[in-house]
Amino acid sequence: MGRLLIAGIVICFLTANVQATVVLWEDWESGTDGWVDLSGTVVPTLSNEQNTTPGGTYSLKVQGNTIGNSMNALDRNLDAATAVNWYVEWSFFDTGATREYLQIRSYSEGGSSGALQQLISFGVYNAGVDLTVYNARVTNGGVGWTNTTIRRVPNVWHTMRVEQDEAGNLKFFIDGQLGLETTTTSIYGITSLRVGSALTNGGAAVYFDDIKVGIVPEPATLALLLCGLPFLRRRSA
Ligand SMILES: [Ca+2]
């Protein structure tokens, strides 16, 4: 019975890891896959100048752009809206851009269709914010553009991460350090991403790599559902 209990616990943890579902993972090593170009004069390109994928070569280079807006970004629609307890993690290399970031979006009709229910951005911005730190935006039901507590360090890769829970608590991390905690009353799953601000950026390119969208498991629920089973079986045996 002891052996069965241990097996049950092992299965419990394995299942819990599987439950931490990865919805999307983009390393740019096999092209731009399902990403759609906004088109225009300036377009992002795959580049071998920078990369964070182990054994890989490419990242996405959002070009330095002083020409105009509504271009120089890629969109990726998800097949379905994620659960609301999502996370998005990516690598970000900034060469001094005035405003470049990744945009996490939720549209009422899925993908990029219908009403924009939520837009959360994370990177660097240039209007009404502290230009020495990384900035974030919670457009609907939140703080708008605001500051993190983490100083900008350009020309090196950083790991950016945003998490949302079911209560609308949002956490913004840079290199594993919590830089901002805030809330939103507009709590939605993700339906699409945009890489790049699609605005002029002072002519300074940025790079994105290893973009991952996933679902954060609810530890309490999983523990009860999965880990409780072997104990119940043991008790009834
Ligand atoms: Ca890569």
XYZ file of C-alpha atoms in Angstrom, residues 22-162:
141
model
C 1.657 25.776 -22.700
C -0.717 27.288 -25.251
C 1.901 28.879 -27.503
C 5.668 28.745 -27.733
C 7.465 30.750 -30.424
C 11.259 30.586 -30.751
C 11.431 31.891 -34.359
C 13.587 28.925 -35.369
C 11.097 27.638 -37.985
C 9.949 30.911 -39.541
C 7.212 33.261 -38.450
C 4.615 30.445 -38.311
C 1.110 31.858 -37.746
C 2.209 35.443 -37.082
C 0.661 38.069 -39.334
C 2.479 41.179 -40.462
C 0.760 44.549 -40.121
C 2.610 45.336 -43.384
C 3.736 48.869 -44.188
C 7.131 50.271 -45.057
C 8.905 48.874 -41.998
C 8.414 45.206 -41.092
C 9.897 42.971 -38.396
C 12.276 40.303 -39.678
C 13.832 37.106 -38.456
C 17.384 37.963 -37.443
C 20.462 35.970 -36.458
C 21.982 38.958 -34.671
C 20.497 37.835 -31.345
C 18.931 34.629 -30.013
C 18.059 33.017 -26.691
C 16.775 29.606 -27.840
C 19.221 26.903 -26.685
C 20.803 25.505 -29.853
C 18.878 28.060 -31.933
C 19.893 30.970 -34.133
C 17.046 33.410 -34.671
C 14.974 35.977 -32.867
C 12.413 38.444 -34.200
C 13.901 41.882 -34.866
C 11.427 44.750 -34.648
C 13.218 47.341 -36.738
C 14.331 50.767 -35.704
C 11.564 52.974 -37.107
C 11.338 56.757 -37.432
C 9.022 56.770 -40.455
C 5.529 56.268 -39.039
C 3.009 54.236 -37.059
C 0.654 51.297 -37.692
C 3.436 49.024 -38.979
C 6.541 47.175 -37.780
C 4.711 44.607 -35.624
C 3.435 41.030 -35.891
C 0.123 39.676 -34.584
C -0.645 36.130 -33.544
C -4.229 34.989 -32.982
C -4.724 32.085 -30.597
C -7.043 29.253 -31.648
C -9.234 29.938 -28.616
C -9.254 32.286 -25.659
C -7.064 31.023 -22.833
C -8.292 30.580 -19.286
C -8.060 33.786 -17.250
C -5.235 32.459 -15.049
C -2.649 32.889 -17.799
C 0.995 33.788 -17.968
C 3.076 35.138 -20.834
C 6.863 34.954 -20.747
C 9.370 36.131 -23.345
C 12.927 37.298 -23.936
C 13.376 41.007 -24.718
C 16.481 42.804 -25.996
C 16.162 46.568 -26.254
C 18.752 48.781 -27.950
C 17.349 52.018 -26.519
C 13.933 52.211 -28.185
C 11.614 54.997 -27.063
C 8.562 52.679 -27.043
C 8.563 48.969 -27.743
C 6.756 46.203 -25.925
C 4.749 43.007 -26.244
C 0.953 43.380 -26.208
C -1.365 40.818 -24.596
C -4.862 41.228 -25.972
C -8.378 39.936 -25.478
C -11.076 40.464 -28.115
C -14.754 39.634 -27.601
C -15.044 37.535 -30.789
C -11.690 35.767 -30.383
C -8.406 36.346 -32.192
C -8.326 40.026 -33.106
C -12.065 40.314 -33.856
C -14.812 42.166 -32.049
C -14.416 44.558 -29.148
C -11.080 45.005 -27.412
C -11.804 43.745 -23.890
C -8.310 44.046 -22.538
C -4.828 45.170 -23.610
C -1.820 44.627 -21.380
C 1.608 45.788 -22.536
C 5.075 45.402 -21.021
C 8.377 46.888 -22.158
C 9.510 50.490 -22.580
C 7.277 53.526 -23.149
C 7.888 57.258 -23.459
C 4.843 59.327 -22.482
C 3.902 60.176 -18.893
C 6.154 57.493 -17.427
C 9.596 57.202 -15.834
C 12.008 56.724 -18.744
C 14.627 55.060 -16.528
C 12.512 51.990 -15.660
C 10.494 49.393 -17.536
C 6.849 50.302 -18.013
C 3.577 48.415 -18.193
C 0.062 49.200 -19.310
C -3.260 47.773 -18.150
C -5.656 49.489 -20.510
C -9.086 48.310 -19.340
C -10.143 48.329 -15.697
C -6.593 49.071 -14.601
C -3.855 51.654 -14.117
C -3.148 52.552 -17.751
C 0.553 53.140 -18.397
C 2.619 52.946 -15.235
C 6.120 52.228 -13.974
C 7.809 49.142 -12.651
C 10.502 49.445 -9.995
C 13.144 47.900 -12.244
C 15.692 50.057 -14.061
C 16.129 49.693 -17.780
C 19.312 47.938 -18.841
C 19.535 47.978 -22.662
C 21.570 45.771 -24.984
C 21.222 42.565 -22.975
C 18.475 39.952 -22.947
C 15.862 40.118 -20.226
C 13.169 37.595 -19.323
C 9.818 39.378 -19.125
C 6.823 37.697 -17.533
C 3.235 38.750 -16.839
